[in-house]
Structures are given as structure tokens and as C-alpha cells.
Tab-separated table of C-alpha atoms in Angstrom:
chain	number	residue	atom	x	y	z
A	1	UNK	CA	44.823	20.722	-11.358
A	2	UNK	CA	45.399	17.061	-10.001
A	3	UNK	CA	44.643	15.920	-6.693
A	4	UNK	CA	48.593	16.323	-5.424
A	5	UNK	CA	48.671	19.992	-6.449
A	6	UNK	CA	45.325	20.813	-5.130
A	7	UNK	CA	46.113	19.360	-1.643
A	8	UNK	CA	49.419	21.768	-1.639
A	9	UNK	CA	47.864	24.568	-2.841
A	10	UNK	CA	45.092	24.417	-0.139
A	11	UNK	CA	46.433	22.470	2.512
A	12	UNK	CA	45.296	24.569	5.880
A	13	UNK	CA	41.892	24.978	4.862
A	14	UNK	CA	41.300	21.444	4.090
A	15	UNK	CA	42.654	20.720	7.144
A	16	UNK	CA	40.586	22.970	8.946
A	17	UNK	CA	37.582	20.662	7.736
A	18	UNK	CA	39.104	17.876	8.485
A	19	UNK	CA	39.827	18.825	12.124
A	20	UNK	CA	36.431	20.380	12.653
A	21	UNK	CA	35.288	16.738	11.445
A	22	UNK	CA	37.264	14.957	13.334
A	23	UNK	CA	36.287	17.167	16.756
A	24	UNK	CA	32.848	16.187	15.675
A	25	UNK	CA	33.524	12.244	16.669
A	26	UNK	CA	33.101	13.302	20.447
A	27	UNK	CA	28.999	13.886	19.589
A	28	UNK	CA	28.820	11.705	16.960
A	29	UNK	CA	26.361	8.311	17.611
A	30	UNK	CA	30.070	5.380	16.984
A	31	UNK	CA	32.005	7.632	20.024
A	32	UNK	CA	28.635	7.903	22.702
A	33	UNK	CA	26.977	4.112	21.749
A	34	UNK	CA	30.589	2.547	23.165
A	35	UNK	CA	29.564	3.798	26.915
A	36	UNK	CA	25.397	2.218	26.027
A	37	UNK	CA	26.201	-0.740	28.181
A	38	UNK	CA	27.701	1.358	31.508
A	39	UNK	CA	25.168	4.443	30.791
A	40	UNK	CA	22.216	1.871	30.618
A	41	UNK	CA	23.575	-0.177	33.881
A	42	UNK	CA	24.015	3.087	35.567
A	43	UNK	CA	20.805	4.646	35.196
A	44	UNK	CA	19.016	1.022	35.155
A	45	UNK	CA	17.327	2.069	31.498
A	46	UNK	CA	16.514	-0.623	29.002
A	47	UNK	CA	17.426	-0.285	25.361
A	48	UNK	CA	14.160	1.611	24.429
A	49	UNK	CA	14.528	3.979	27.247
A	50	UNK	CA	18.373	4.763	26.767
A	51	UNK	CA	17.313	5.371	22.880
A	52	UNK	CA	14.140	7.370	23.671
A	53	UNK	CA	16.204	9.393	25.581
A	54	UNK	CA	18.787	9.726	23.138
A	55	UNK	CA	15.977	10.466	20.374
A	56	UNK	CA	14.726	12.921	21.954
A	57	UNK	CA	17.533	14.906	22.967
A	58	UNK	CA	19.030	14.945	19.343
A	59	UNK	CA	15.509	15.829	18.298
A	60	UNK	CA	15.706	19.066	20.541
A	61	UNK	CA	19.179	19.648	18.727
A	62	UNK	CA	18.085	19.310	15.842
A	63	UNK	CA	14.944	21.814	16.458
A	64	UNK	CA	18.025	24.066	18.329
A	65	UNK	CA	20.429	23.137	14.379
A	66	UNK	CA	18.196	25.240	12.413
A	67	UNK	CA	18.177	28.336	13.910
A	68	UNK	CA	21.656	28.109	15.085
A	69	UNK	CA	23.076	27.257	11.959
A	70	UNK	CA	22.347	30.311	10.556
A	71	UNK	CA	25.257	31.891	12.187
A	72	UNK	CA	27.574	30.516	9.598
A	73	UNK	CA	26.300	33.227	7.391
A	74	UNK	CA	27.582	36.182	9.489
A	75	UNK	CA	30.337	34.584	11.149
A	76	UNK	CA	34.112	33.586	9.758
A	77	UNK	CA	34.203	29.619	10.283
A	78	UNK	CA	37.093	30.145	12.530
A	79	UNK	CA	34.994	31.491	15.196
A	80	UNK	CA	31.984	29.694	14.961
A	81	UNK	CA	34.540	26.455	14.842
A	82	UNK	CA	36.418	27.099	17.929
A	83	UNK	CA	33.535	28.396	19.949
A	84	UNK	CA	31.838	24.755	19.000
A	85	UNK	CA	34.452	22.984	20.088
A	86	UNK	CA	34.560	25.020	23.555
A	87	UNK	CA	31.223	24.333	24.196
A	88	UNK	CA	31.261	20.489	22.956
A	89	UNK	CA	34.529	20.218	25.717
A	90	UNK	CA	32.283	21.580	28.399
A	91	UNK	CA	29.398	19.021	27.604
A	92	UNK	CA	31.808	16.402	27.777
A	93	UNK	CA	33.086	17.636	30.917
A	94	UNK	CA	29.819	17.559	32.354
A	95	UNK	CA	29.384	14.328	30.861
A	96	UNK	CA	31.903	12.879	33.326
A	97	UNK	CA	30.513	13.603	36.653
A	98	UNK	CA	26.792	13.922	35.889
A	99	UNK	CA	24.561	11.834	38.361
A	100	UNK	CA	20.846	12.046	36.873
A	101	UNK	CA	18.702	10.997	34.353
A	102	UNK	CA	18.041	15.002	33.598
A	103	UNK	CA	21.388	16.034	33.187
A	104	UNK	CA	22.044	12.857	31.187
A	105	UNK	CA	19.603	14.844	28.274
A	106	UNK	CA	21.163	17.947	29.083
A	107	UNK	CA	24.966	16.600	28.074
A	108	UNK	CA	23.520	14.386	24.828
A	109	UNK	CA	21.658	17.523	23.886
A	110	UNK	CA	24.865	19.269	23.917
A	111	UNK	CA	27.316	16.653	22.584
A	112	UNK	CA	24.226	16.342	19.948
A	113	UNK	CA	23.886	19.485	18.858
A	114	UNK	CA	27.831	20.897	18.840
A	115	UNK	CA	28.875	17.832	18.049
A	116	UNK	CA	26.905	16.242	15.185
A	117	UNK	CA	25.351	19.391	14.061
A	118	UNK	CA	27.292	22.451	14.220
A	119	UNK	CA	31.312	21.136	14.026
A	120	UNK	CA	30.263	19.616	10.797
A	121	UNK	CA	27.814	22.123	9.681
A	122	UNK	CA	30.340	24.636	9.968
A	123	UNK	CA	32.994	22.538	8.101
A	124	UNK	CA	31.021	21.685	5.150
A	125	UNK	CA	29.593	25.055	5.044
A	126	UNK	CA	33.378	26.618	4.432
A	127	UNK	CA	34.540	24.517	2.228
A	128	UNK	CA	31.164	24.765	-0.108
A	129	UNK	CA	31.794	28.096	-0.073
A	130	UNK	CA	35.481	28.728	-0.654
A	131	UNK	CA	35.806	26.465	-3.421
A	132	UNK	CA	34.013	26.041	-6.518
A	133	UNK	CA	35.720	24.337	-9.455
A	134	UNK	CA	37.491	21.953	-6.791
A	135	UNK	CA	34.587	21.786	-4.142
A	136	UNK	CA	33.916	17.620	-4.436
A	137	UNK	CA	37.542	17.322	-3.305
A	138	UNK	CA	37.375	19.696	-0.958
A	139	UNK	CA	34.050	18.244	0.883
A	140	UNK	CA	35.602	14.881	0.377
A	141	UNK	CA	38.724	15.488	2.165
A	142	UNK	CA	36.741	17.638	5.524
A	143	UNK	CA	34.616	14.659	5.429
A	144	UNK	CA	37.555	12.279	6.150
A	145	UNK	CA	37.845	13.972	9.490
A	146	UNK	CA	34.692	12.382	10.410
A	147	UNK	CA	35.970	9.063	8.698
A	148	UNK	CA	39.128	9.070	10.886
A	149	UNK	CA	37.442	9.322	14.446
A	150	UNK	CA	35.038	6.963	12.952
A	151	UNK	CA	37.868	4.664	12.537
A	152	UNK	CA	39.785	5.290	15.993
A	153	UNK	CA	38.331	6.942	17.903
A	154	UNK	CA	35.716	3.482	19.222
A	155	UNK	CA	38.159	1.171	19.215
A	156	UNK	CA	40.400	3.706	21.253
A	157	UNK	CA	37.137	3.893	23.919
A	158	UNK	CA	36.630	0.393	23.870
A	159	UNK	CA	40.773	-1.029	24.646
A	160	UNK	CA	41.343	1.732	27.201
A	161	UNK	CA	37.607	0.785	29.298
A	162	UNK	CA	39.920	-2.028	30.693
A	163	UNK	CA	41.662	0.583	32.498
A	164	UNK	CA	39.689	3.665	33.003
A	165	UNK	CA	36.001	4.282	33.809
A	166	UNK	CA	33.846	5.703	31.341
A	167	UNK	CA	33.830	8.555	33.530
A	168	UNK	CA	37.355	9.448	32.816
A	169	UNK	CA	37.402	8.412	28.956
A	170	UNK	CA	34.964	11.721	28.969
A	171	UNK	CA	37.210	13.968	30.474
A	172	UNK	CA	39.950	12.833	28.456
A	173	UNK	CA	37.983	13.977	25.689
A	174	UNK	CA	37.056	17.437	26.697
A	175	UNK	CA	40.769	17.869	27.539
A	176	UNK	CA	41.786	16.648	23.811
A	177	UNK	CA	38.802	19.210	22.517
A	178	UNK	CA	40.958	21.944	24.219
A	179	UNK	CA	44.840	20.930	24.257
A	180	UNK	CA	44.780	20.026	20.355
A	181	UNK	CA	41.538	20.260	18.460
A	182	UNK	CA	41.156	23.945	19.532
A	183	UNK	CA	44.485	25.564	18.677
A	184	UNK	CA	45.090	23.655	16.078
A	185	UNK	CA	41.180	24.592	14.070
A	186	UNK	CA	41.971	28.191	15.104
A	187	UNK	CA	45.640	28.229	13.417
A	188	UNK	CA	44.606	26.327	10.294
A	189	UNK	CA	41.337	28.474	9.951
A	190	UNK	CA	42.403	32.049	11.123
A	191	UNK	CA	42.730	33.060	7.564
A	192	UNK	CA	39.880	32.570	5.248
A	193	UNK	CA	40.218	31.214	1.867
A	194	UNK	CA	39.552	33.409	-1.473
A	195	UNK	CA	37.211	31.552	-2.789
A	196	UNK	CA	37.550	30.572	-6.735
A	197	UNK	CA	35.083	32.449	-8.958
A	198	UNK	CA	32.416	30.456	-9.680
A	199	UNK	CA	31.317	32.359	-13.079
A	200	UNK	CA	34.616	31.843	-13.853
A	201	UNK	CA	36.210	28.584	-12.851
A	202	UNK	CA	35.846	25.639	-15.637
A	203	UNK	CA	34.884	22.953	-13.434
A	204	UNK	CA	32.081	24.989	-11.507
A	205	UNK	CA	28.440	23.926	-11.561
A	206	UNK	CA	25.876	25.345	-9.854
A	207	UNK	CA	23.457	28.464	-10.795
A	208	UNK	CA	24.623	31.849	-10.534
A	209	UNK	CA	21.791	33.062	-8.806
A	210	UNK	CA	21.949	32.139	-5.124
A	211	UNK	CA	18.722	30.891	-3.201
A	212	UNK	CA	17.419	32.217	-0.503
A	213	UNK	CA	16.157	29.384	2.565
A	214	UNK	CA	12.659	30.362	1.707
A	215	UNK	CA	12.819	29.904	-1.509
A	216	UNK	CA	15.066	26.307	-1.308
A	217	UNK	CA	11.718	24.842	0.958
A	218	UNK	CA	9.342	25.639	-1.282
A	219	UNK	CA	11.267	23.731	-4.527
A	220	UNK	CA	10.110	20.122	-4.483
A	221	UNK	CA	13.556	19.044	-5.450
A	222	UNK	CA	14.663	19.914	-2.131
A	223	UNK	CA	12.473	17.848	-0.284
A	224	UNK	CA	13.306	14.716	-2.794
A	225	UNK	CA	17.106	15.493	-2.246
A	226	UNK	CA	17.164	14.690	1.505
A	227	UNK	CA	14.647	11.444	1.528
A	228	UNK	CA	18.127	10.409	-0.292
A	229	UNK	CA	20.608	11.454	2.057
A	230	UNK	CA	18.673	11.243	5.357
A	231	UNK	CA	18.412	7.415	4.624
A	232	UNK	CA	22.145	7.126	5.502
A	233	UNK	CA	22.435	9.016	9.243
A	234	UNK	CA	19.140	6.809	9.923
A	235	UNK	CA	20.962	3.694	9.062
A	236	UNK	CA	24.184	4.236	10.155
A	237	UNK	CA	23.469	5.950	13.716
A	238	UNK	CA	21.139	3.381	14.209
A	239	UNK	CA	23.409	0.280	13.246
A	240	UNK	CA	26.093	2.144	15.275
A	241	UNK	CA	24.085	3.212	18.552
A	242	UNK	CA	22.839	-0.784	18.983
A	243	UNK	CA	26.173	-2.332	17.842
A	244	UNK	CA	26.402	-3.827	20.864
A	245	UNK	CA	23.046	-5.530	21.183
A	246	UNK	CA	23.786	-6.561	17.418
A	247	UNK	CA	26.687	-8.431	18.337
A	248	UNK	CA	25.379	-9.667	20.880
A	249	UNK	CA	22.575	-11.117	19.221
A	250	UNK	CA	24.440	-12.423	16.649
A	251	UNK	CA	26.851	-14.374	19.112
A	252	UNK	CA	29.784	-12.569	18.473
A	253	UNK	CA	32.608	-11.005	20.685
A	254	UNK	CA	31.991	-7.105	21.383
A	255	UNK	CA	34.767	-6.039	19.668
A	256	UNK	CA	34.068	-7.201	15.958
A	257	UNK	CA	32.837	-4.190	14.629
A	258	UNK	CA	34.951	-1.383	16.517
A	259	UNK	CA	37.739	-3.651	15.161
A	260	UNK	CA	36.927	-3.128	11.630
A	261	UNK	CA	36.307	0.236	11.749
A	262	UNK	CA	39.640	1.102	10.443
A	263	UNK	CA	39.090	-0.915	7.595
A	264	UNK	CA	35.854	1.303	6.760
A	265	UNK	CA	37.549	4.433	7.461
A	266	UNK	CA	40.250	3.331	4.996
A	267	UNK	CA	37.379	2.267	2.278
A	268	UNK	CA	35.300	4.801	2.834
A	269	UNK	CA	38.346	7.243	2.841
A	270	UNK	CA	39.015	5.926	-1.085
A	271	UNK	CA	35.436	6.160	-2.056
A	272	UNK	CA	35.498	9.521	-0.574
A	273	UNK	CA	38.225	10.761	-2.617
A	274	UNK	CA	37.085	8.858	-5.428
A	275	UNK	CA	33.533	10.746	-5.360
A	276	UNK	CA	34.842	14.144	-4.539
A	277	UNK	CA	36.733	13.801	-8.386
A	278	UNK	CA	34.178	12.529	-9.553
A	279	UNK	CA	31.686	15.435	-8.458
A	280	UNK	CA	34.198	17.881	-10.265
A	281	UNK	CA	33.875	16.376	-13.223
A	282	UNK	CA	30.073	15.207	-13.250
A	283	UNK	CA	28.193	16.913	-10.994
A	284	UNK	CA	27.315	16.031	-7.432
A	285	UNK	CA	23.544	16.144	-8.662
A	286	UNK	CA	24.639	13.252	-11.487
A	287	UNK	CA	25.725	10.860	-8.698
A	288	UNK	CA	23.465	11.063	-6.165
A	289	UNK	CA	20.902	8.247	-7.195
A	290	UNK	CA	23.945	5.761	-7.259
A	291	UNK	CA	25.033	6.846	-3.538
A	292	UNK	CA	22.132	4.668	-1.820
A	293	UNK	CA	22.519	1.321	-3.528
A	294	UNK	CA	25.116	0.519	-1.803
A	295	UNK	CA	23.787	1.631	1.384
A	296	UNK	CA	21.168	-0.657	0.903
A	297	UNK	CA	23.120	-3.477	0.170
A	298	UNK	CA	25.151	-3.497	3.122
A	299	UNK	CA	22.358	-3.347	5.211
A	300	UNK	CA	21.061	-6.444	3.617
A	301	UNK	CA	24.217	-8.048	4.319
A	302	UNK	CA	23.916	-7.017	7.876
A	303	UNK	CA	21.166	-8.411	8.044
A	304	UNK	CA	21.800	-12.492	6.595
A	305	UNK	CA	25.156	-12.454	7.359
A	306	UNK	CA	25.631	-14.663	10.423
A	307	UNK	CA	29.225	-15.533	10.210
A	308	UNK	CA	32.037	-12.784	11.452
A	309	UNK	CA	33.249	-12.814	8.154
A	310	UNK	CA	30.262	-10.760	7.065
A	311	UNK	CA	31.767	-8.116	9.061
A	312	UNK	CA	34.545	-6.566	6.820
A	313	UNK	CA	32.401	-6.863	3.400
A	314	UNK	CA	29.484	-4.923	4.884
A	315	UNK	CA	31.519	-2.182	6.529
A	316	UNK	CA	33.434	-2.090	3.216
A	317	UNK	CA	30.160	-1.814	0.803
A	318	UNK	CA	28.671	0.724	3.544
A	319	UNK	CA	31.821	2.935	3.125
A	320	UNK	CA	30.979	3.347	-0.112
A	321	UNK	CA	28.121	5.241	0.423
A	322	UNK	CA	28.888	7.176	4.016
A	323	UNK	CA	32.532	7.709	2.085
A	324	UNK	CA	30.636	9.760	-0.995
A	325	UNK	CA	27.246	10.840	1.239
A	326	UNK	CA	29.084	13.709	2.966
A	327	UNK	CA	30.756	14.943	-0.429
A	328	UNK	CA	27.979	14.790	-2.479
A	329	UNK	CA	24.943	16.187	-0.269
A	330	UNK	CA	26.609	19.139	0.789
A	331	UNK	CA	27.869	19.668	-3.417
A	332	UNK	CA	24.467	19.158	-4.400
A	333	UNK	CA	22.953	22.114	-2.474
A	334	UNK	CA	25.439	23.758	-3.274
A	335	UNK	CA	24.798	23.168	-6.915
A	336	UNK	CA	21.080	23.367	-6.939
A	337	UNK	CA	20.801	26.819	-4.468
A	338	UNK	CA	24.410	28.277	-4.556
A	339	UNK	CA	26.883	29.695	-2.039
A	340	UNK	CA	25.156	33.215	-0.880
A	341	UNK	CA	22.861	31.851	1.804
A	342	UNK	CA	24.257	27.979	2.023
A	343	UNK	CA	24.881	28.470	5.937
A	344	UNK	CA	21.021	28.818	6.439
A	345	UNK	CA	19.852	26.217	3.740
A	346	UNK	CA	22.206	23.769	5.268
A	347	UNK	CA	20.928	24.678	8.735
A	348	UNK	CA	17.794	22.785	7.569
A	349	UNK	CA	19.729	19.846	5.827
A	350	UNK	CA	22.144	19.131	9.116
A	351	UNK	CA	18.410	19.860	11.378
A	352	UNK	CA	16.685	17.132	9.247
A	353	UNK	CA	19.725	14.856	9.390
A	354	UNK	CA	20.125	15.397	13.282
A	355	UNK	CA	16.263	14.434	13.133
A	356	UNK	CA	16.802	11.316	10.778
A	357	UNK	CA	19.735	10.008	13.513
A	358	UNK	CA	17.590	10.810	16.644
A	359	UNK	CA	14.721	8.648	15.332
A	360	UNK	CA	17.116	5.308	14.615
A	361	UNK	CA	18.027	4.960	18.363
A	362	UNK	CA	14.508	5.427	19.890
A	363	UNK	CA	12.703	3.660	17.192
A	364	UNK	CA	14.970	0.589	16.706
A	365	UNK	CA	15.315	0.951	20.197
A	366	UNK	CA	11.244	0.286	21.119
A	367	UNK	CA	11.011	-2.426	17.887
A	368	UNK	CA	13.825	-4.220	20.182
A	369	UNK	CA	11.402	-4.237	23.172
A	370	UNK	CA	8.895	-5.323	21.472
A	371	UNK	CA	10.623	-8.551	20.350
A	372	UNK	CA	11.797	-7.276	16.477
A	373	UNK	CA	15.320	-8.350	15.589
A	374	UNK	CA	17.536	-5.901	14.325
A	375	UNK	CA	18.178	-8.065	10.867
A	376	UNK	CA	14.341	-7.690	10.727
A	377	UNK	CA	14.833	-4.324	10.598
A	378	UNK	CA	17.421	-4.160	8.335
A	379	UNK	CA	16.009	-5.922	5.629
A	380	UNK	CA	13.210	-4.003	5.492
A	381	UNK	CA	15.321	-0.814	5.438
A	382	UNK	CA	17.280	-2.174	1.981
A	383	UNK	CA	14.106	-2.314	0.138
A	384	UNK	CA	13.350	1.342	1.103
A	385	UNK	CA	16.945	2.077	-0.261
A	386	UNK	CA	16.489	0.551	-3.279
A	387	UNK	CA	13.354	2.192	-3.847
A	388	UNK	CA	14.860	5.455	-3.481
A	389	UNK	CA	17.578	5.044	-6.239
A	390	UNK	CA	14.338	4.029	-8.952
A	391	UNK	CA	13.022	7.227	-7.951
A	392	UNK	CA	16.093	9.445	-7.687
A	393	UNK	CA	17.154	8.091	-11.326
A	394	UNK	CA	13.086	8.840	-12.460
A	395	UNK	CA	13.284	12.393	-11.065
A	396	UNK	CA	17.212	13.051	-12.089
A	397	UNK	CA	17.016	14.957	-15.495
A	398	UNK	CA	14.876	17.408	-13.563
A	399	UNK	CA	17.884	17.593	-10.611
A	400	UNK	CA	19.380	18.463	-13.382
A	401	UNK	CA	17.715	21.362	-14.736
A	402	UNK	CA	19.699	24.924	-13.491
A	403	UNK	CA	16.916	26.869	-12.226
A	404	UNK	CA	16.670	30.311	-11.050
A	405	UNK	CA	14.281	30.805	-7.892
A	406	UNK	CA	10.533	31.223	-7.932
């Protein structure tokens, strides 16, 4: 089946990813770090308290993630979508006329948790599970969603601050949550898919025997799996929630990075594609030591580039990885554990990457206080990548092993 004739066959529920992506942006780190500068002034916080606050709100979501995210198992996607996106419109409601430093932790908590955890959650979740031979397009295209409010969604916050507080920017986004995301994820998603069989489909991998969560924490391979994909919400959210001091720092105007985020939406939208054919006909397992090379490289960019022209050749190598990451983690549990009890197993993979994006803020956060640059930072962070793909190519031929559960 090529790409075009998958995409018309299955249309609405790719779309129904893609929108519960997209919904995501509203809790995601590159929508919330474009009001830092007006939350900080407002509440009088420095950059370590705004991102120990921040940490430790998306810490409690993530705590909240895993025994939430269960509910994927028992519930059709359409409901647990929609009721996600209700709630994530009321925190950004209350996100608009808030006045303390309590209920400021109360909305990131929420924004946190419906936003970056279960809108996502939910989406990969769905499409893991109703397809099989096709699933790395699938996963690819659902994570676009997050790709496109990645790519709008900032600079849309930033040009329209001239005119409206940050105040209002939040309601206008709990009103778009309601007036489009919400009918539009419930008419795409009302009718689940029949999923492919995946005894039976050519281009399935993955063991018959599904895992239960139990079982998936006690398998070492687990455990080596996310120290490779949690390295890229740690990065990213942190690079994204102190863009501004970056720029800042590195003397240039505050809209050079929002501005190229539609080129790395666009990149990263190719790479995704690219790696979600690529995981049909490999194996999402086969491709995950090469997916944080690049992630390592653009950090190091980041990090001795001091020209603006740096700008658009480190988004573009960082799409590569954030435009596969999404595609291939979810694929590879799927893979490794299979499809029966995926909504729980991924409960703990979106908890521990909630956790891995809570720490960035609050940790680069109090290194800035105490006087350590963020290209500091980021240099040290590319050897740790590196590191990680000699070991994920060391342990891969065991990845690769089908196994049934202990």
C-alpha cells in the first residue's frame, strides 16, 4: 500500500491523532514558555523560581499520568479525547484570570497533565493499536499534530501580544479547545477503526503475546528504551521553556526562534514521514539508536553557534530527531510488549516523559541562577547523547530478540 492510498483509506482516524496532537500545543512547554516573561513579571519570580514551579507541577502530572493513563484501556479514544480537551479548555480558562502563585500550579498542573500527557497519550495509544502493518505511518502522521502547533501556534502568541494581553491569548485558547478542536476530535473519532490483524498483516512486527505493565517494568530493555527517548522531551522542553533567556543571552531579537519554527515543523514533518516508512519496513526497534545523534548534534550547535544563522540548521538537524522520536517510541513498545495492555505500559512511558520535561525547566532554570550558561549546558548534554547511541547500538541485537514475558 503506498503512502497516498493509505492516507485515503484511513483518513478520519489519522486525523483524529493529528487533532488530538495538535489540541495538545495548549499544555505543551513552546505554547506556555511564550507568556515566561509576563508570568515571571507578574508574580515577581526569577527564572529558577518560575521553572521550579513549573517542575514541580509537571512532576505532580506526571505522578497523576500513570494512573490516569490507564483509562485508555477501558475507554474508546473518542471519549477519553474529548473529555481531555474539556478539561484542558477549563485550565486554560482559569489560566486567564488567576491572581496567585497557588493557582498558578493548579492551571500548569492541569495544562501539564491534559495537555502534554493525556491528549497525546491517548492519540498515540489509538493509533498503536488500530494499525499494525501500517502503524510507523500512522504514529508519524498523529505526531504531526504536535509538529503543526509547534510550528504556529508560538509565533501566533508572540505577533498577536502586541495587541492582546496574555490574559486574553488564554481565553482565546480555551474557546478554540471548544469551538473546533472538540467537535471536530469527536466527529473524526466517533467510529473506531478495525484494527489490521497483526498475525496476519505482512508488514507487522511485534510479538504475539501481549505484555502485561508488570511484566514490561521488570524487562531491562524497557528501562534502556526510555534513557533513549526521555533525552529528547528533556532537551527540547528545556531549550523551549528558556528560549527567551537564550536569545537573550545570545544578543539576538526575541523572535528568532518562534520565527523558524515553521521551518522545523516542515523538517521535522518530512523526517516524520520519512521514519514512519521506514519503521514499516525495518522495525521501529532497528532505528532507534540512530534517533539521538542528531539530537545531540543540534544541541551542540546550539550551543557554539553565535551567529543567527545557526538558527535554521539547528532547528532543522533537531527535527530530525523530535520528527522520528514520537513515531518510533510509541512503535517500539508497541513492538517489544504488544497492543493488549499498551494504554497502561504507555501510561508509564508518557509519566516518565512528563518527568524528563518537568526536570529541564527547574534544573536549567537553578544552573541559570547560579551563573551556568545555557551553551554550557548544552554541550554537556550532546556528549550524553552521543553516549546513548554507542550503547543503544551495543544493546540492539538484544532489542531485537521477540520475547515472550517472564
Amino acid at each position: 500500500m503506498t503512502f497516498f492510498q493509505f492516507l485515503q483509506r484511513n483518513l478520519r482516524w489519522v486525523a483524529g491523532g493529528f487533532l488530538l496532537g495538535f489540541g495538545s500545543s495548549f499544555g505543551q512547554t513552546f505554547f506556555i514558555a511564550q507568556f515566561s516573561s509576563q508570568i515571571r513579571e507578574t508574580y515577581s519570580l526569577s527564572h529558577g523560581d518560575f521553572g521550579s514551579i513549573y517542575m514541580f507541577a509537571t512532576l505532580a502530572s506526571a505522578a497523576t499520568l500513570i494512573y490516569l493513563g490507564r483509562i485508555v484501556d477501558f475507554y474508546r479514544p473518542v471519549v477519553v479525547g474529548c473529555a481531555a480537551i474539556i478539561i484542558l479548555a477549563g485550565f486554560s480558562f482559569l489560566m486567564s484570570w488567576h491572581n496567585s502563585i497557588i493557582l498558578l500550579a493548579i492551571c500548569l498542573y492541569g495544562l501539564r497533565l491534559f495537555g502534554q500527557g493525556m491528549l497525546p497519550h491517548t492519540s498515540q495509544t489509538a493509533m498503536s493499536r488500530w494499525f499494525h502493518g501500517s502503524r510507523g505511518k500512522a504514529l508519524s502522521l498523529a505526531s504531526f499534530g504536535n509538529m503543526a502547533g509547534e510550528a504556529l501556534l508560538p509565533l501566533a502568541a508572540v505577533s498577536l501580544m502586541v495587541a492582546f494581553s496574555w490574559r486574553d491569548l488564554w481565553s482565546a485558547a480555551g474557546i478554540t479547545l471548544l469551538v473546533v478542536f472538540l467537535p471536530l476530535a469527536y466527529l473524526t473519532l466517533k467510529k473506531d477503526r478495525t484494527p489490521e490483524n497483526p498475525l496476519e498483516s505482512s508488514g507487522s512486527n511485534g510479538p504475539a503475546v501481549s505484555w502485561t505493565r508488570k511484566q514490561v517494568m521488570s524487562d531491562w530493555r524497557f528501562w534502556v528504551v526510555m534513557t533513549a527517548v526521555l533525552a529528547v522531551p528533556f532537551l527540547v522542553t528545556g531549550l523551549m521553556f528558556h528560549q527567551v533567556h537564550f536569545m537573550e543571552a545570545k544578543g539576538w531579537a526575541r523572535t528568532v526562534i518562534p520565527s523558524y519554527l515553521p521551518l522545523y515543523a516542515a523538517a521535522g514533518a518530512v523526517f516524520s514521514m520519512t521514519a514512519g516508512m521506514l519503521i514499516d519496513r525495518f522495525s521501529a526497534v532497528s532505528l532507534l539508536p540512530l534517533s539521538v545523534i542528531p539530537l545531540g548534534v543540534s544541541v551542540l550547535v546550539f550551543a557554539f553557534g553565535g551567529e543567527e544563522y545557526f538558527v535554521p540548521i539547528a532547528m532543522i538537524i533537531l527535527a530530525i530527531t523530535v520528527g522520528s522520536w514520537g513515531a518510533i517510541a510509541s512503535a517500539v513498545l508497541a513492538e517489544l510488549y504488544g497492543t493488549a495492555h499498551l494504554g497502561s505500559i504507555r501510561a508509564i512511558y508518557s509519566a516518565l516523559m512528563v518527568f524528563a520535561s518537568a526536570l529541564a525547566p527547574g534544573l536549567m532554570g537553578i544552573l541559570l541562577d547560579n551563573g551556568i550558561e545555557l551553551d554550557t549546558q548544552f554541550a554537556f548534554s550532546s556528549l550524553y547523547c552521543f553516549g546513548l547511541g554507542l550503547v543503544l547500538f551495543a544493546v540492539k541485537p538484544q532489542l531485537m530478540l521477540v520475547r515472550s514475558p517472564a
